Tab-separated table of C-alpha atoms in Angstrom:
chain	number	residue	atom	x	y	z
U	49	LYS	CA	-17.281	159.988	38.107
U	50	SER	CA	-18.412	161.783	34.987
U	51	THR	CA	-16.455	164.911	36.001
U	52	PHE	CA	-13.253	162.899	36.367
U	53	ILE	CA	-13.839	160.955	33.155
U	54	GLU	CA	-14.370	164.108	31.107
U	55	ALA	CA	-11.214	165.772	32.497
U	56	PHE	CA	-9.206	162.559	32.102
U	57	GLY	CA	-10.572	162.038	28.575
U	58	LYS	CA	-9.693	165.583	27.529
U	59	MET	CA	-6.209	165.080	28.922
U	60	LEU	CA	-5.863	161.879	26.809
U	61	LEU	CA	-7.092	163.697	23.723
U	62	GLY	CA	-4.342	166.242	24.324
U	63	LEU	CA	-1.866	163.339	24.190
U	64	GLY	CA	-3.179	162.332	20.769
U	65	LYS	CA	-5.370	159.449	21.933
U	66	LYS	CA	-8.808	158.515	20.666
U	67	VAL	CA	-11.094	157.963	23.633
U	68	ALA	CA	-14.318	155.936	23.971
U	69	VAL	CA	-16.464	156.122	27.090
U	70	LEU	CA	-19.042	153.432	27.771
U	71	ALA	CA	-21.141	154.906	30.579
U	72	VAL	CA	-23.486	152.375	32.109
U	73	ASP	CA	-26.464	154.286	33.527
U	74	PRO	CA	-28.488	153.037	36.504
U	75	SER	CA	-31.990	151.879	35.547
U	76	SER	CA	-35.010	152.208	37.779
U	77	GLN	CA	-36.130	148.891	39.257
U	78	LEU	CA	-39.744	150.214	39.087
U	79	SER	CA	-39.985	151.703	35.585
U	80	LYS	CA	-36.949	149.930	34.006
U	81	GLY	CA	-36.056	153.346	32.566
U	82	SER	CA	-32.832	155.287	32.936
U	83	ILE	CA	-31.770	158.893	32.803
U	84	LEU	CA	-28.858	158.374	30.393
U	85	GLY	CA	-27.422	161.652	31.497
U	86	ASP	CA	-23.694	160.853	31.241
U	87	LYS	CA	-23.463	162.379	27.778
U	88	THR	CA	-24.945	165.675	28.984
U	89	ARG	CA	-22.546	165.662	31.976
U	90	MET	CA	-19.590	165.349	29.591
U	91	GLU	CA	-20.511	167.985	27.062
U	92	LEU	CA	-16.994	169.134	26.249
U	93	LEU	CA	-15.748	165.614	25.714
U	94	ALA	CA	-18.819	164.653	23.710
U	95	ALA	CA	-18.293	167.609	21.406
U	96	ASP	CA	-14.829	166.398	20.311
U	97	LYS	CA	-14.837	164.238	17.173
U	98	ARG	CA	-11.989	162.110	18.557
U	99	ALA	CA	-14.138	161.032	21.482
U	100	PHE	CA	-17.133	158.693	21.568
U	101	ILE	CA	-19.572	158.434	24.463
U	102	ARG	CA	-22.185	155.707	24.567
U	103	PRO	CA	-24.586	155.735	27.521
U	104	SER	CA	-26.503	152.538	28.016
U	105	PRO	CA	-28.993	151.457	30.696
U	106	SER	CA	-27.860	148.689	33.007
U	107	GLY	CA	-31.390	147.303	33.460
U	108	HIS	CA	-31.546	144.115	35.428
U	109	THR	CA	-28.069	142.969	34.387
U	110	LEU	CA	-26.133	141.436	37.309
U	111	GLY	CA	-23.186	143.594	38.212
U	112	GLY	CA	-24.648	146.816	36.835
U	113	VAL	CA	-22.872	146.464	33.525
U	114	SER	CA	-24.911	146.493	30.341
U	115	ALA	CA	-25.181	143.038	28.749
U	116	ARG	CA	-23.683	144.406	25.535
U	117	THR	CA	-20.805	146.340	27.084
U	118	ARG	CA	-18.292	143.676	25.998
U	119	GLU	CA	-19.505	143.822	22.400
U	120	ALA	CA	-19.340	147.644	22.483
U	121	MET	CA	-15.731	147.419	23.734
U	122	LEU	CA	-14.753	145.191	20.855
U	123	LEU	CA	-16.398	147.540	18.375
U	124	CYS	CA	-14.547	150.505	19.876
U	125	GLU	CA	-11.206	148.615	19.610
U	126	ALA	CA	-11.980	147.730	15.959
U	127	ALA	CA	-12.851	151.385	15.281
U	128	GLY	CA	-9.374	152.450	16.356
U	129	PHE	CA	-10.019	153.923	19.818
U	130	ASP	CA	-6.830	153.826	21.924
U	131	VAL	CA	-8.466	154.035	25.335
U	132	ILE	CA	-11.851	152.645	26.377
U	133	LEU	CA	-13.214	153.835	29.664
U	134	VAL	CA	-16.122	151.901	31.272
U	135	GLU	CA	-18.039	153.857	33.908
U	136	THR	CA	-20.270	151.677	36.092
U	137	VAL	CA	-23.243	152.391	38.328
U	138	GLY	CA	-21.069	152.191	41.425
U	139	VAL	CA	-20.104	149.685	44.067
U	140	GLY	CA	-22.024	146.578	44.921
U	141	GLN	CA	-21.922	143.555	42.671
U	142	SER	CA	-20.776	145.695	39.727
U	143	GLU	CA	-17.077	145.492	40.627
U	144	THR	CA	-16.959	141.779	39.879
U	145	ALA	CA	-18.551	142.197	36.476
U	146	VAL	CA	-16.262	145.048	35.585
U	147	LYS	CA	-13.133	143.214	36.750
U	148	ASN	CA	-13.964	140.429	34.298
U	149	MET	CA	-13.937	142.706	31.289
U	150	VAL	CA	-11.315	145.353	31.739
U	151	ASP	CA	-7.497	145.518	31.832
U	152	PHE	CA	-7.267	148.059	34.651
U	153	PHE	CA	-9.719	148.643	37.484
U	154	LEU	CA	-9.671	152.227	38.901
U	155	LEU	CA	-11.573	153.081	42.080
U	156	LEU	CA	-12.582	156.741	42.550
U	157	MET	CA	-13.050	158.026	46.065
U	158	LEU	CA	-13.999	161.359	47.601
U	159	ALA	CA	-12.242	162.608	50.711
U	160	GLY	CA	-14.363	163.811	53.549
U	161	ALA	CA	-17.445	161.813	52.537
U	162	GLY	CA	-17.607	160.069	55.929
U	163	ASP	CA	-15.218	157.589	57.460
U	164	GLU	CA	-13.343	156.467	54.315
U	165	LEU	CA	-12.116	153.113	55.578
U	166	GLN	CA	-15.400	152.143	57.164
U	167	GLY	CA	-17.469	153.290	54.198
U	168	ILE	CA	-15.951	150.956	51.619
U	169	LYS	CA	-15.994	147.185	51.329
U	170	LYS	CA	-12.722	145.328	51.610
U	171	GLY	CA	-13.603	143.315	48.527
U	172	ILE	CA	-13.677	146.224	46.105
U	173	MET	CA	-10.372	147.549	47.453
U	174	GLU	CA	-8.767	144.194	46.862
U	175	MET	CA	-10.000	144.231	43.247
U	176	ALA	CA	-8.822	147.748	42.492
U	177	ASP	CA	-5.513	148.228	40.660
U	178	ALA	CA	-5.384	151.860	41.847
U	179	LEU	CA	-7.360	154.275	43.985
U	180	VAL	CA	-7.765	157.941	43.078
U	181	ILE	CA	-8.846	160.504	45.718
U	182	HIS	CA	-10.779	162.883	43.493
U	183	LYS	CA	-11.525	166.606	44.021
U	184	ALA	CA	-8.210	167.080	45.806
U	185	ASP	CA	-8.252	170.843	45.534
U	186	GLY	CA	-9.013	174.009	47.522
U	187	ASN	CA	-10.246	173.406	51.057
U	188	ASN	CA	-10.549	169.705	50.345
U	189	LEU	CA	-6.824	169.201	49.660
U	190	ASP	CA	-5.804	168.497	53.273
U	191	LEU	CA	-8.668	166.019	53.652
U	192	ALA	CA	-7.624	164.309	50.446
U	193	LYS	CA	-4.041	163.957	51.617
U	194	LYS	CA	-5.215	162.444	54.903
U	195	ALA	CA	-7.484	160.010	53.063
U	196	LYS	CA	-4.598	159.017	50.793
U	197	ALA	CA	-2.448	158.163	53.785
U	198	ASN	CA	-5.275	156.133	55.366
U	199	TYR	CA	-5.869	154.121	52.204
U	200	GLN	CA	-2.206	153.471	51.656
U	201	ASN	CA	-1.894	152.110	55.175
U	202	ALA	CA	-4.969	149.909	54.702
U	203	LEU	CA	-3.830	148.518	51.369
U	204	HIS	CA	-0.519	147.391	52.787
U	205	LEU	CA	-2.437	145.064	55.092
U	206	PHE	CA	-3.892	143.157	52.129
U	207	PRO	CA	-2.047	140.116	50.760
U	208	GLN	CA	-0.157	140.726	47.526
U	209	SER	CA	-2.153	139.662	44.448
U	210	GLU	CA	-1.148	136.933	42.022
U	211	LYS	CA	0.039	139.560	39.572
U	212	ASN	CA	2.616	140.927	42.016
U	213	TRP	CA	1.150	144.440	42.054
U	214	TYR	CA	0.238	146.562	45.039
U	215	PRO	CA	-2.586	149.086	44.305
U	216	LYS	CA	-1.348	152.687	44.332
U	217	VAL	CA	-3.212	155.660	45.774
U	218	LEU	CA	-3.117	158.944	43.910
U	219	LEU	CA	-4.599	162.429	44.299
U	220	ALA	CA	-6.388	164.112	41.409
U	221	SER	CA	-8.434	167.183	40.639
U	222	SER	CA	-10.644	167.640	37.559
U	223	LEU	CA	-10.870	171.357	38.441
U	224	THR	CA	-7.103	172.048	38.285
U	225	GLY	CA	-5.934	169.024	36.266
U	226	MET	CA	-3.593	168.014	39.099
U	227	GLY	CA	-2.717	164.336	39.090
U	228	LEU	CA	-4.480	163.359	35.865
U	229	GLU	CA	-1.227	162.694	33.952
U	230	LYS	CA	0.105	160.732	36.940
U	231	VAL	CA	-2.940	158.494	36.743
U	232	TRP	CA	-2.258	157.808	33.042
U	233	ASP	CA	1.438	157.198	33.728
U	234	LEU	CA	0.490	154.651	36.379
U	235	ILE	CA	-1.837	152.844	33.971
U	236	LEU	CA	0.948	152.630	31.360
U	237	ASP	CA	3.386	151.385	33.997
U	238	TYR	CA	0.859	148.720	35.033
U	239	GLU	CA	0.317	147.681	31.442
U	240	GLN	CA	4.054	147.235	30.782
U	241	LYS	CA	4.633	145.282	34.002
U	242	MET	CA	1.680	142.975	33.350
U	243	LYS	CA	2.805	142.354	29.740
U	244	ASP	CA	6.344	141.592	30.880
U	245	SER	CA	5.018	139.025	33.396
U	246	THR	CA	2.566	137.406	30.876
U	247	PHE	CA	-0.335	138.252	33.246
U	248	TRP	CA	-1.878	140.621	30.643
U	249	GLU	CA	-2.707	137.964	28.063
U	250	ALA	CA	-3.566	135.352	30.710
U	251	ASN	CA	-6.069	137.727	32.233
U	252	ARG	CA	-7.672	138.439	28.854
U	253	ALA	CA	-7.892	134.700	28.146
U	254	SER	CA	-9.658	134.204	31.475
U	255	GLN	CA	-12.018	137.067	30.663
U	256	ARG	CA	-12.966	135.428	27.365
U	257	VAL	CA	-13.963	132.246	29.248
U	258	ASN	CA	-15.969	134.301	31.733
U	259	TRP	CA	-17.686	136.001	28.766
U	260	LEU	CA	-18.607	132.525	27.405
U	261	ASP	CA	-20.056	131.500	30.798
U	262	ASP	CA	-22.078	134.683	31.019
U	263	GLN	CA	-23.415	134.242	27.467
U	264	ILE	CA	-24.484	130.664	28.200
U	265	GLN	CA	-26.319	131.747	31.360
U	266	ASP	CA	-27.957	134.666	29.580
U	267	LEU	CA	-29.158	132.627	26.594
U	268	LEU	CA	-30.416	129.800	28.843
U	269	GLY	CA	-32.279	132.321	30.915
U	270	GLN	CA	-33.919	133.838	27.869
U	271	ALA	CA	-34.882	130.434	26.473
U	272	PHE	CA	-36.333	129.421	29.865
U	273	LEU	CA	-38.534	132.455	30.156
U	274	ARG	CA	-39.730	132.116	26.534
U	275	ASN	CA	-40.791	128.495	27.049
U	276	GLU	CA	-44.591	128.276	26.764
U	277	LYS	CA	-45.019	125.565	29.390
U	278	VAL	CA	-42.854	127.502	31.834
U	279	LYS	CA	-44.695	130.787	31.203
U	280	SER	CA	-48.167	129.243	31.742
U	281	VAL	CA	-47.259	127.591	35.021
U	282	LEU	CA	-45.206	130.544	36.253
U	283	GLU	CA	-48.123	132.957	35.833
U	284	LEU	CA	-50.515	130.608	37.634
U	285	GLU	CA	-48.261	129.748	40.579
U	286	LYS	CA	-46.689	133.152	41.254
U	287	THR	CA	-49.614	134.132	43.475
U	288	LYS	CA	-48.975	131.107	45.688
U	289	VAL	CA	-45.388	132.159	46.090
U	290	ARG	CA	-46.451	135.695	47.001
U	291	SER	CA	-48.837	134.420	49.667
U	292	GLY	CA	-46.333	132.004	51.094
U	293	GLU	CA	-48.415	128.988	50.160
U	294	LEU	CA	-45.684	127.676	47.820
U	295	HIS	CA	-41.963	127.749	48.448
U	296	PRO	CA	-39.962	129.496	45.666
U	297	GLY	CA	-37.417	126.657	45.508
U	298	VAL	CA	-40.147	124.060	44.959
U	299	LEU	CA	-41.659	126.043	42.120
U	300	ALA	CA	-38.212	126.647	40.611
U	301	GLN	CA	-37.489	122.928	40.536
U	302	ARG	CA	-40.838	122.232	38.972
U	303	LEU	CA	-40.294	124.860	36.274
U	304	ILE	CA	-36.835	123.521	35.461
U	305	GLY	CA	-38.343	120.091	35.094
U	306	LEU	CA	-40.950	121.414	32.708
U	307	PHE	CA	-38.243	123.248	30.701
U	308	LEU	CA	-36.095	120.091	30.363
U	309	SER	CA	-39.007	117.755	29.562
């Protein structure tokens, strides 16, 4: 992903755009640390003053998107960046979180990395606004073309979305630059069509409500875990949950009762 983002970002800089990249880095579930290596993998883009790259650990955040990614996006918009790219930790629950905060959802795939159609969940394909078969160059080009045809056939079997847009499948190569401008042209075409149909603003309004819901859940969770009565009982009773002596649901209900009392 970082290779594509750097090449795509450099292409956008060449078009006179200011580019921000918010790269959400996977955090270890054991150490809670993260490598934060995206900036080092995008050295050329990071060296350009018109580009901004902010790696941030995803930690325990549901969906693999940093809790402050939305705030960072707003700051980047206010700072005058024309394009904001959010790189996530990958598939899983992260696609739902990303879909609720971006205007365009791009799915990157590699040809020849196994059975393409079996190796991807139907859900994420339905969420994607476009698929890009990356590294479509050299000996991999024929495989990429085959993968493109397979994905196009599969996507036509999905019901058309509420926004009246069928996801497109494109080929691209960061090595040769092939297809990068076509990806940008497709994004611009999507933006214009969505604005003409009023879906663009309706989608952003829905995202703001989702943001509110997420904030409420996050703040409630923090307040719950800071509660002294909850903390004392939780520490005492966790061992019973581990041993199977106490059902997790029973303890959860008890803790909620303590929190609300």
